[in-house]
Every structure is written in structure tokens, then in C-alpha cells.
PDB file of C-alpha atoms and ligand atoms in Angstrom:
ATOM      1  CA  MET A 740     -12.998 -12.485 -29.782  1.00 41.00           C
ATOM      2  CA  ALA A 741     -15.989 -13.294 -26.833  1.00 45.00           C
ATOM      3  CA  GLY A 742     -18.351 -10.137 -25.760  1.00 46.00           C
ATOM      4  CA  HIS A 743     -16.699 -10.026 -22.900  1.00 50.00           C
ATOM      5  CA  ASP A 744     -13.166  -9.623 -23.981  1.00 51.00           C
ATOM      6  CA  VAL A 745     -14.544  -6.521 -26.070  1.00 48.00           C
ATOM      7  CA  PHE A 746     -15.822  -4.811 -22.891  1.00 48.00           C
ATOM      8  CA  LYS A 747     -13.389  -6.125 -21.026  1.00 48.00           C
ATOM      9  CA  LEU A 748     -10.909  -3.942 -23.161  1.00 46.00           C
ATOM     10  CA  ILE A 749     -13.648  -1.316 -23.554  1.00 49.00           C
ATOM     11  CA  MET A 750     -13.922  -0.765 -19.623  1.00 53.00           C
ATOM     12  CA  ILE A 751     -10.106  -1.111 -18.558  1.00 71.00           C
ATOM     13  CA  GLU A 752      -9.671   2.236 -16.903  1.00 80.00           C
ATOM     14  CA  THR A 753     -11.021   1.727 -13.676  1.00 91.00           C
ATOM     15  CA  THR A 754      -9.941   2.038 -10.322  1.00 95.00           C
ATOM     16  CA  ILE A 755     -10.488   1.702  -6.942  1.00 98.00           C
ATOM     17  CA  THR A 756      -8.753   2.822  -4.038  1.00 98.00           C
ATOM     18  CA  ILE A 757      -7.759   2.279  -0.279  1.00 98.00           C
ATOM     19  CA  ASP A 758      -6.911   4.016   2.251  1.00 97.00           C
ATOM     20  CA  GLY A 759      -5.677   3.525   5.776  1.00 95.00           C
ATOM     21  CA  PRO A 760      -3.303   3.116   8.840  1.00 94.00           C
ATOM     22  CA  ALA A 761      -0.916   0.828   8.944  1.00 87.00           C
ATOM     23  CA  ALA A 762      -1.845  -2.720   9.129  1.00 86.00           C
ATOM     24  CA  SER A 763      -5.471  -1.872   8.821  1.00 90.00           C
ATOM     25  CA  GLY A 764      -5.466  -4.963   6.740  1.00 89.00           C
ATOM     26  CA  LYS A 765      -5.969  -2.706   3.418  1.00 93.00           C
ATOM     27  CA  THR A 766      -3.168  -4.588   2.067  1.00 90.00           C
ATOM     28  CA  THR A 767      -4.256  -8.253   2.179  1.00 90.00           C
ATOM     29  CA  VAL A 768      -7.913  -6.968   1.751  1.00 95.00           C
ATOM     30  CA  GLY A 769      -6.732  -5.257  -1.599  1.00 96.00           C
ATOM     31  CA  TYR A 770      -4.424  -7.940  -3.263  1.00 93.00           C
ATOM     32  CA  GLN A 771      -8.011 -10.036  -2.293  1.00 95.00           C
ATOM     33  CA  LEU A 772      -9.849  -7.721  -3.749  1.00 97.00           C
ATOM     34  CA  ALA A 773      -7.493  -7.607  -6.669  1.00 96.00           C
ATOM     35  CA  GLU A 774      -7.925 -10.531  -8.038  1.00 94.00           C
ATOM     36  CA  LYS A 775     -11.410 -11.143  -7.144  1.00 96.00           C
ATOM     37  CA  LEU A 776     -12.458  -8.570  -9.711  1.00 96.00           C
ATOM     38  CA  GLY A 777      -9.179  -9.427 -11.841  1.00 94.00           C
ATOM     39  CA  TYR A 778      -8.084  -5.911 -11.634  1.00 95.00           C
ATOM     40  CA  VAL A 779      -3.686  -5.196 -11.245  1.00 93.00           C
ATOM     41  CA  PHE A 780      -3.258  -4.495  -7.774  1.00 94.00           C
ATOM     42  CA  LEU A 781      -0.409  -1.912  -6.957  1.00 95.00           C
ATOM     43  CA  ASP A 782       0.349  -1.174  -2.578  1.00 95.00           C
ATOM     44  CA  THR A 783       2.198   2.353  -2.930  1.00 97.00           C
ATOM     45  CA  GLY A 784       3.601   1.856   0.411  1.00 95.00           C
ATOM     46  CA  VAL A 785       5.829  -0.253  -1.350  1.00 96.00           C
ATOM     47  CA  MET A 786       7.459   2.667  -3.163  1.00 97.00           C
ATOM     48  CA  TYR A 787       8.090   4.776   0.061  1.00 97.00           C
ATOM     49  CA  ARG A 788       9.660   1.276   1.439  1.00 97.00           C
ATOM     50  CA  ALA A 789      11.686   0.884  -1.723  1.00 98.00           C
ATOM     51  CA  VAL A 790      13.401   4.764  -1.609  1.00 98.00           C
ATOM     52  CA  THR A 791      13.670   4.088   2.155  1.00 98.00           C
ATOM     53  CA  LEU A 792      15.598   1.028   1.372  1.00 98.00           C
ATOM     54  CA  VAL A 793      17.872   2.715  -0.631  1.00 98.00           C
ATOM     55  CA  THR A 794      18.733   5.631   1.498  1.00 98.00           C
ATOM     56  CA  LEU A 795      19.609   2.813   4.382  1.00 98.00           C
ATOM     57  CA  ASN A 796      21.504   0.964   1.791  1.00 97.00           C
ATOM     58  CA  ARG A 797      23.903   3.901   1.189  1.00 97.00           C
ATOM     59  CA  ASP A 798      24.193   5.007   4.785  1.00 98.00           C
ATOM     60  CA  ILE A 799      22.486   8.392   3.611  1.00 98.00           C
ATOM     61  CA  ASP A 800      20.792   9.984   6.714  1.00 98.00           C
ATOM     62  CA  PRO A 801      16.972   9.779   6.232  1.00 98.00           C
ATOM     63  CA  ASN A 802      16.810  13.165   7.699  1.00 98.00           C
ATOM     64  CA  ASN A 803      19.166  14.173   4.573  1.00 98.00           C
ATOM     65  CA  GLU A 804      15.840  15.580   2.537  1.00 98.00           C
ATOM     66  CA  ALA A 805      17.948  17.000  -0.694  1.00 98.00           C
ATOM     67  CA  ALA A 806      19.709  13.485  -0.806  1.00 98.00           C
ATOM     68  CA  VAL A 807      16.220  11.454  -0.389  1.00 98.00           C
ATOM     69  CA  VAL A 808      14.373  13.514  -2.587  1.00 98.00           C
ATOM     70  CA  GLU A 809      17.642  12.671  -5.420  1.00 98.00           C
ATOM     71  CA  ILE A 810      17.060   8.992  -4.893  1.00 98.00           C
ATOM     72  CA  ALA A 811      13.009   9.137  -5.289  1.00 98.00           C
ATOM     73  CA  ASN A 812      13.875  11.314  -8.630  1.00 98.00           C
ATOM     74  CA  ASN A 813      16.367   8.230  -9.676  1.00 96.00           C
ATOM     75  CA  LEU A 814      14.457   5.348  -8.359  1.00 95.00           C
ATOM     76  CA  GLN A 815      14.322   2.302 -10.933  1.00 93.00           C
ATOM     77  CA  PHE A 816      11.591   0.405  -9.717  1.00 92.00           C
ATOM     78  CA  ASP A 817       9.597  -2.312 -10.597  1.00 92.00           C
ATOM     79  CA  ILE A 818       6.609  -4.411  -8.957  1.00 91.00           C
ATOM     80  CA  SER A 819       5.299  -8.315 -10.708  1.00 90.00           C
ATOM     81  CA  PRO A 820       2.968 -10.224  -9.195  1.00 86.00           C
ATOM     82  CA  GLU A 821       3.808 -13.843  -8.350  1.00 88.00           C
ATOM     83  CA  VAL A 822       1.620 -17.044  -8.182  1.00 85.00           C
ATOM     84  CA  ASP A 823       2.685 -19.739  -6.142  1.00 89.00           C
ATOM     85  CA  HIS A 824       5.937 -18.257  -5.112  1.00 91.00           C
ATOM     86  CA  PRO A 825       7.912 -20.537  -2.807  1.00 92.00           C
ATOM     87  CA  ASP A 826       8.264 -17.785  -0.361  1.00 90.00           C
ATOM     88  CA  GLY A 827       4.814 -17.290  -0.134  1.00 86.00           C
ATOM     89  CA  ARG A 828       4.868 -13.902  -1.520  1.00 88.00           C
ATOM     90  CA  HIS A 829       1.989 -12.065  -4.023  1.00 85.00           C
ATOM     91  CA  TYR A 830       4.427 -10.019  -5.405  1.00 90.00           C
ATOM     92  CA  THR A 831       8.571  -9.424  -6.557  1.00 95.00           C
ATOM     93  CA  VAL A 832       9.839  -5.849  -5.965  1.00 95.00           C
ATOM     94  CA  LEU A 833      12.934  -5.047  -7.713  1.00 96.00           C
ATOM     95  CA  VAL A 834      14.559  -1.641  -6.121  1.00 95.00           C
ATOM     96  CA  ASN A 835      17.257  -0.486  -8.567  1.00 91.00           C
ATOM     97  CA  GLY A 836      17.213  -4.169 -10.763  1.00 93.00           C
ATOM     98  CA  GLU A 837      17.878  -6.383  -6.963  1.00 95.00           C
ATOM     99  CA  ASP A 838      15.122  -8.083  -5.532  1.00 97.00           C
ATOM    100  CA  ALA A 839      14.203  -6.501  -2.168  1.00 97.00           C
ATOM    101  CA  THR A 840      10.759  -7.951  -1.538  1.00 96.00           C
ATOM    102  CA  TRP A 841      11.132  -8.876   2.293  1.00 95.00           C
ATOM    103  CA  GLN A 842      14.266  -5.870   2.992  1.00 96.00           C
ATOM    104  CA  ILE A 843      11.889  -3.492   2.132  1.00 97.00           C
ATOM    105  CA  ARG A 844       9.548  -5.057   5.613  1.00 91.00           C
ATOM    106  CA  SER A 845      12.821  -4.955   7.353  1.00 92.00           C
ATOM    107  CA  PRO A 846      12.730  -3.093  11.391  1.00 87.00           C
ATOM    108  CA  GLY A 847      15.160  -0.086  10.024  1.00 93.00           C
ATOM    109  CA  VAL A 848      12.304   0.778   7.105  1.00 94.00           C
ATOM    110  CA  ASN A 849       9.525   0.486   9.317  1.00 88.00           C
ATOM    111  CA  GLU A 850      11.584   2.982  11.524  1.00 89.00           C
ATOM    112  CA  ASN A 851      12.146   5.786   8.936  1.00 94.00           C
ATOM    113  CA  VAL A 852       9.722   5.238   6.055  1.00 94.00           C
ATOM    114  CA  SER A 853       7.320   7.852   7.300  1.00 89.00           C
ATOM    115  CA  VAL A 854       9.807  10.660   7.706  1.00 93.00           C
ATOM    116  CA  VAL A 855      10.939   9.791   3.723  1.00 96.00           C
ATOM    117  CA  SER A 856       7.332   9.463   3.290  1.00 94.00           C
ATOM    118  CA  SER A 857       6.618  12.855   4.447  1.00 93.00           C
ATOM    119  CA  TYR A 858       8.988  15.033   2.122  1.00 96.00           C
ATOM    120  CA  PRO A 859       6.440  16.919  -0.040  1.00 96.00           C
ATOM    121  CA  ALA A 860       9.263  16.488  -3.492  1.00 97.00           C
ATOM    122  CA  VAL A 861       9.428  12.265  -2.939  1.00 98.00           C
ATOM    123  CA  ARG A 862       5.776  12.447  -2.691  1.00 97.00           C
ATOM    124  CA  ASP A 863       5.461  13.992  -5.703  1.00 97.00           C
ATOM    125  CA  GLU A 864       7.123  11.614  -7.516  1.00 97.00           C
ATOM    126  CA  MET A 865       5.620   8.777  -5.922  1.00 97.00           C
ATOM    127  CA  VAL A 866       2.215  10.415  -7.330  1.00 97.00           C
ATOM    128  CA  ARG A 867       3.534  10.404 -10.356  1.00 97.00           C
ATOM    129  CA  LEU A 868       4.530   7.473 -10.959  1.00 96.00           C
ATOM    130  CA  GLN A 869       1.389   5.613  -9.178  1.00 96.00           C
ATOM    131  CA  ARG A 870      -0.835   8.209 -11.737  1.00 96.00           C
ATOM    132  CA  GLU A 871       1.294   6.612 -14.952  1.00 94.00           C
ATOM    133  CA  PHE A 872       0.537   3.207 -13.704  1.00 92.00           C
ATOM    134  CA  ALA A 873      -3.475   3.807 -13.570  1.00 93.00           C
ATOM    135  CA  ALA A 874      -3.373   4.806 -16.336  1.00 91.00           C
ATOM    136  CA  GLY A 875      -5.147   2.470 -18.604  1.00 87.00           C
ATOM    137  CA  HIS A 876      -5.905  -0.297 -16.255  1.00 87.00           C
ATOM    138  CA  ALA A 877      -8.470  -2.003 -13.907  1.00 94.00           C
ATOM    139  CA  VAL A 878      -6.464  -0.842 -10.920  1.00 96.00           C
ATOM    140  CA  VAL A 879      -7.324  -1.374  -7.139  1.00 97.00           C
ATOM    141  CA  MET A 880      -4.585   0.956  -5.214  1.00 97.00           C
ATOM    142  CA  VAL A 881      -3.769   1.124  -1.565  1.00 97.00           C
ATOM    143  CA  GLY A 882      -1.987   3.302   0.558  1.00 96.00           C
ATOM    144  CA  ARG A 883      -3.111   6.788   2.492  1.00 94.00           C
ATOM    145  CA  ASP A 884      -3.225   9.321   0.060  1.00 95.00           C
ATOM    146  CA  ILE A 885      -5.037   7.249  -3.109  1.00 97.00           C
ATOM    147  CA  GLY A 886      -8.640   8.345  -2.604  1.00 97.00           C
ATOM    148  CA  THR A 887      -7.498  12.381  -1.651  1.00 96.00           C
ATOM    149  CA  VAL A 888      -4.542  13.126  -3.833  1.00 96.00           C
ATOM    150  CA  VAL A 889      -3.878  10.297  -6.247  1.00 97.00           C
ATOM    151  CA  LEU A 890      -6.763   9.414  -7.844  1.00 97.00           C
ATOM    152  CA  PRO A 891      -9.584  11.881  -6.686  1.00 96.00           C
ATOM    153  CA  ASN A 892     -11.653  10.703  -9.315  1.00 95.00           C
ATOM    154  CA  ALA A 893     -11.907   7.257  -8.465  1.00 96.00           C
ATOM    155  CA  PRO A 894     -15.236   5.961  -8.863  1.00 95.00           C
ATOM    156  CA  LEU A 895     -14.866   3.824  -5.719  1.00 97.00           C
ATOM    157  CA  LYS A 896     -12.881   4.476  -2.855  1.00 98.00           C
ATOM    158  CA  PHE A 897     -12.630   2.905   0.798  1.00 98.00           C
ATOM    159  CA  TYR A 898     -11.026   3.957   4.181  1.00 97.00           C
ATOM    160  CA  MET A 899      -9.617   0.697   6.489  1.00 96.00           C
ATOM    161  CA  ASP A 900      -9.519   1.490   9.830  1.00 94.00           C
ATOM    162  CA  ALA A 901      -8.890  -0.104  12.869  1.00 93.00           C
ATOM    163  CA  THR A 902      -8.010   0.208  16.808  1.00 93.00           C
ATOM    164  CA  ALA A 903      -3.666   0.614  16.936  1.00 94.00           C
ATOM    165  CA  GLU A 904      -3.911  -2.239  19.561  1.00 92.00           C
ATOM    166  CA  ILE A 905      -5.472  -4.257  16.987  1.00 93.00           C
ATOM    167  CA  ARG A 906      -3.122  -3.647  14.222  1.00 93.00           C
ATOM    168  CA  ALA A 907      -0.093  -3.770  16.825  1.00 90.00           C
ATOM    169  CA  LEU A 908      -1.470  -7.554  17.276  1.00 88.00           C
ATOM    170  CA  ARG A 909      -1.509  -8.247  13.193  1.00 86.00           C
ATOM    171  CA  ARG A 910       2.173  -6.943  12.521  1.00 83.00           C
ATOM    172  CA  LEU A 911       3.373  -9.104  15.589  1.00 84.00           C
ATOM    173  CA  SER A 912       1.778 -11.886  13.871  1.00 82.00           C
ATOM    174  CA  ASP A 913       3.868 -10.469  10.719  1.00 74.00           C
ATOM    175  CA  HIS A 914       6.899 -10.184  12.047  1.00 69.00           C
ATOM    176  CA  LEU A 915       6.443 -13.899  14.285  1.00 69.00           C
ATOM    177  CA  VAL A 916       5.737 -15.531  10.668  1.00 63.00           C
ATOM    178  CA  ARG A 917       8.928 -13.873   9.396  1.00 63.00           C
ATOM    179  CA  ASN A 918      11.133 -14.667  12.228  1.00 59.00           C
ATOM    180  CA  TYR A 919      11.629 -11.292  13.775  1.00 57.00           C
ATOM    181  CA  ASN A 920      10.612 -13.344  16.746  1.00 56.00           C
ATOM    182  CA  SER A 921      12.509 -10.765  19.836  1.00 59.00           C
ATOM    183  CA  VAL A 922      10.350  -7.806  18.546  1.00 63.00           C
ATOM    184  CA  GLU A 923       7.773  -7.644  21.348  1.00 76.00           C
ATOM    185  CA  PHE A 924       4.137  -6.007  21.240  1.00 85.00           C
ATOM    186  CA  GLU A 925       4.802  -2.887  23.067  1.00 87.00           C
ATOM    187  CA  LYS A 926       7.258  -2.024  20.860  1.00 86.00           C
ATOM    188  CA  ILE A 927       5.211  -2.418  17.783  1.00 87.00           C
ATOM    189  CA  LEU A 928       2.708  -0.672  19.160  1.00 91.00           C
ATOM    190  CA  ALA A 929       4.538   2.224  19.669  1.00 91.00           C
ATOM    191  CA  ASP A 930       5.975   2.132  16.012  1.00 86.00           C
ATOM    192  CA  ILE A 931       2.233   2.029  14.906  1.00 90.00           C
ATOM    193  CA  GLU A 932       1.582   5.163  16.871  1.00 92.00           C
ATOM    194  CA  ARG A 933       4.350   6.736  16.062  1.00 90.00           C
ATOM    195  CA  ARG A 934       3.867   6.194  12.167  1.00 87.00           C
ATOM    196  CA  ASP A 935       0.088   7.333  12.722  1.00 90.00           C
ATOM    197  CA  ALA A 936       1.187  10.721  14.257  1.00 90.00           C
ATOM    198  CA  ILE A 937       3.398  11.203  11.247  1.00 88.00           C
ATOM    199  CA  ASP A 938       1.184  10.184   8.438  1.00 86.00           C
ATOM    200  CA  SER A 939      -1.827  11.448   9.807  1.00 89.00           C
ATOM    201  CA  SER A 940      -0.299  15.120  10.808  1.00 89.00           C
ATOM    202  CA  ARG A 941       2.030  16.166   7.776  1.00 85.00           C
ATOM    203  CA  ALA A 942       1.373  19.015   5.937  1.00 85.00           C
ATOM    204  CA  HIS A 943       1.343  17.231   2.668  1.00 85.00           C
ATOM    205  CA  SER A 944      -1.218  14.940   1.815  1.00 86.00           C
ATOM    206  CA  PRO A 945      -1.919  13.738   5.410  1.00 88.00           C
ATOM    207  CA  LEU A 946      -3.645  10.477   5.979  1.00 91.00           C
ATOM    208  CA  LYS A 947      -7.311  10.909   5.912  1.00 92.00           C
ATOM    209  CA  PRO A 948     -10.428   9.699   4.764  1.00 94.00           C
ATOM    210  CA  ALA A 949     -11.708  11.222   1.552  1.00 95.00           C
ATOM    211  CA  GLU A 950     -15.061  12.597   1.782  1.00 95.00           C
ATOM    212  CA  ASP A 951     -16.609  10.511  -0.402  1.00 96.00           C
ATOM    213  CA  ALA A 952     -15.042   7.433   1.059  1.00 97.00           C
ATOM    214  CA  VAL A 953     -16.569   4.025   2.467  1.00 96.00           C
ATOM    215  CA  VAL A 954     -15.450   4.123   5.879  1.00 96.00           C
ATOM    216  CA  ILE A 955     -15.248   0.342   7.436  1.00 95.00           C
ATOM    217  CA  ASP A 956     -13.865  -0.271  10.835  1.00 93.00           C
ATOM    218  CA  THR A 957     -12.241  -3.650  10.388  1.00 91.00           C
ATOM    219  CA  SER A 958     -11.158  -3.870  14.300  1.00 88.00           C
ATOM    220  CA  GLN A 959     -14.282  -6.699  14.852  1.00 87.00           C
ATOM    221  CA  LEU A 960     -14.070  -7.820  11.349  1.00 90.00           C
ATOM    222  CA  THR A 961     -11.970 -10.624   9.503  1.00 89.00           C
ATOM    223  CA  PRO A 962     -10.386  -9.951   5.893  1.00 88.00           C
ATOM    224  CA  ASN A 963     -13.423 -12.556   4.362  1.00 93.00           C
ATOM    225  CA  GLY A 964     -16.074  -9.843   6.436  1.00 94.00           C
ATOM    226  CA  VAL A 965     -13.744  -7.159   4.822  1.00 95.00           C
ATOM    227  CA  LEU A 966     -13.995  -8.018   1.591  1.00 96.00           C
ATOM    228  CA  GLU A 967     -17.889  -9.174   1.501  1.00 96.00           C
ATOM    229  CA  THR A 968     -18.437  -5.168   2.455  1.00 95.00           C
ATOM    230  CA  MET A 969     -16.174  -4.242  -0.550  1.00 97.00           C
ATOM    231  CA  LEU A 970     -17.765  -6.375  -2.842  1.00 97.00           C
ATOM    232  CA  GLU A 971     -21.083  -5.006  -2.153  1.00 96.00           C
ATOM    233  CA  SER A 972     -20.104  -1.737  -2.728  1.00 97.00           C
ATOM    234  CA  VAL A 973     -18.564  -2.591  -5.884  1.00 97.00           C
ATOM    235  CA  GLU A 974     -21.643  -4.208  -6.962  1.00 95.00           C
ATOM    236  CA  GLU A 975     -23.740  -1.047  -5.657  1.00 95.00           C
ATOM    237  CA  ARG A 976     -21.315   1.432  -8.134  1.00 93.00           C
ATOM    238  CA  GLY A 977     -21.616  -0.911 -10.805  1.00 93.00           C
ATOM    239  CA  LEU A 978     -18.069  -1.834 -11.734  1.00 94.00           C
ATOM    240  CA  PRO A 979     -16.990  -4.444 -13.468  1.00 91.00           C
ATOM    241  CA  ASN A 980     -15.367  -7.840 -12.612  1.00 93.00           C
ATOM    242  CA  LEU A 981     -12.940  -8.803 -15.461  1.00 91.00           C
ATOM    243  CA  ALA A 982     -12.430 -11.815 -13.350  1.00 90.00           C
ATOM    244  CA  ALA A 983     -16.301 -12.971 -13.776  1.00 80.00           C
TER     245      ALA A 983
HETATM  246  O1   DC B 175       1.509   0.732   4.057  1.00 60.87           O
HETATM  247  P1   DC B 175       2.784   0.796   4.332  1.00 60.87           P
HETATM  248  O2   DC B 175       2.743   0.228   6.175  1.00 60.87           O
HETATM  249  O3   DC B 175       3.839  -0.190   3.727  1.00 60.87           O
HETATM  250  O4   DC B 175       3.254   2.355   4.130  1.00 60.87           O
HETATM  251  C1   DC B 175       4.669   2.446   4.369  1.00 60.87           C
HETATM  252  C2   DC B 175       5.189   3.804   5.042  1.00 60.87           C
HETATM  253  O5   DC B 175       5.120   4.743   3.885  1.00 60.87           O
HETATM  254  C3   DC B 175       4.058   4.529   5.946  1.00 60.87           C
HETATM  255  O6   DC B 175       4.676   4.739   6.954  1.00 60.87           O
HETATM  256  C4   DC B 175       3.279   5.449   4.934  1.00 60.87           C
HETATM  257  C5   DC B 175       3.567   6.125   4.123  1.00 60.87           C
HETATM  258  N1   DC B 175       2.916   5.536   2.537  1.00 60.87           N
HETATM  259  C6   DC B 175       1.731   7.085   2.295  1.00 60.87           C
HETATM  260  O7   DC B 175       2.728   8.578   2.967  1.00 60.87           O
HETATM  261  N2   DC B 175       1.486   7.530   1.017  1.00 60.87           N
HETATM  262  C7   DC B 175       1.476   6.230   0.832  1.00 60.87           C
HETATM  263  N3   DC B 175       0.130   6.315  -0.577  1.00 60.87           N
HETATM  264  C8   DC B 175       1.251   4.857   1.206  1.00 60.87           C
HETATM  265  C9   DC B 175       2.539   4.611   2.122  1.00 60.87           C
END
């Protein structure tokens, strides 16, 4: 076994957290960062979306906290990376055994996911799964509370932000790519502002930067610019590059 393989095995557990509001660019850049460093990537928003999707598919009112908690506690969730998938996905999400990669991005899920993710018992279960996922891995984990609650001892934490208008424009272009042509900018902006308000003001694990987070305002930066900034921090902190 070559020397660097031994190093990989020894250093395998390390975490980089990226938090920030909806459409701040954290998922795109987090994925690229994980790829560059040879780490596993987990976008935790996908898990809250999965709980929301099952709730809606079963015609359960998302305001029915007890029923939603029951769904979260019994969720079968699986995520696996994809390379060169024909529909452009970076990973496949299986929810209760079915491919839900695109359904978890539907407008119905967007509308209801903040309420679902505000329930403490739902969060407790997702956090448990996220910690389990991080154990023994080199991982880039993206979400709202990863640096503050899920992995407070992570050696490197980022908080990405951008104005609500810029984030709405980014979401709009995502929607257009997936043919949601009827979705208007104003509607997306209103949805982002509504979700920001719920995510930041909820009592349990509100969205906020960890005290030791590197805060990056992405409003004026390209994804590449953000990635460069992050890689500088990775080097400064001496975190291993497992892809090198
Ligand atoms: O990042 P996203 O838009 O896919 O997240 C969907 C929702 O999930 C978002 O409104 C807030 C919630 N979320 C959360 O509360 N905690 C996380 N760690 C990740 C997402």
C-alpha cells in the first residue's frame, strides 16, 4: 500500500460544514469542494425535503406535527453519488425505496419544507442520521445548522450568504432549466424571503453562522470564486486533500 493510502485511512474522519440560506450557492459549491478534496458530500436539505415529500404524498397535512414526526422516525433514506448521469444529477435520492431525486425539488415541497423542518423531533432524528453519516468519513456537509448543532467540533466551517434578490435569480434559473416556466421571479423571491424568515426565527436550531465560521458573501462572486476562497481556508487549516 502506498504511503498516501495509509494517510487516507488514518485521516479519514474530518468534516467541513457549509451553512447558509436557501439558494446561497452552498450546494453547488459544496459539491465541487467535496469533489476537489475527495470527501463525501451530503446536502442535508435533501433529508428535510424527503420527509416533506412523503408527508404530501400521503395526503397528510404538514401542520400535523405528530404525523410528520412519525414519518421522519420511519424514513428510509438513501443517497448515492452519480457520475455522468444522463439527466445531470450529482446524486440519486431514494425515499422509502423510490427514486425521488427530482420530486424533492417540486414547488409543493418548497412550500412546505420549512414548516416540516421546524419540528424539534424531526430535527432530532435528522441530526442523529447526519452524525451517523459523518462518523468515520471525510465529509462536506451542507445545511442550516451543521456548524452550530450537528457537527459543532468541525475543524472548518463556512457560512455562505447573498442578498435575497440574487438568490431568487439563481433559483429562477434552476427552475427554468427544469421547465418550471410559469414560476415568476417575484413568486420565488417571496418564497425565499418567507423561508428565510421561518428558518432564521424558529426556536430550535435557527439558521445563523457558527461563531467560528468563515462567512462568505457570494453576491458578487462566481461559484469558482467561492470555491477558490474555500480552498484557501482548507489549506490554511491544514485539512487533508484526499484526491491529491
Ligand atoms: O437547502 P434546502 O433549500 O434544500 O433546504 C430545504 C429546507 O430544509 C430549508 O427550508 C430549511 C431546511 N433545512 C434545515 O432546517 N436544516 C438543514 N440542515 C438543512 C435544511
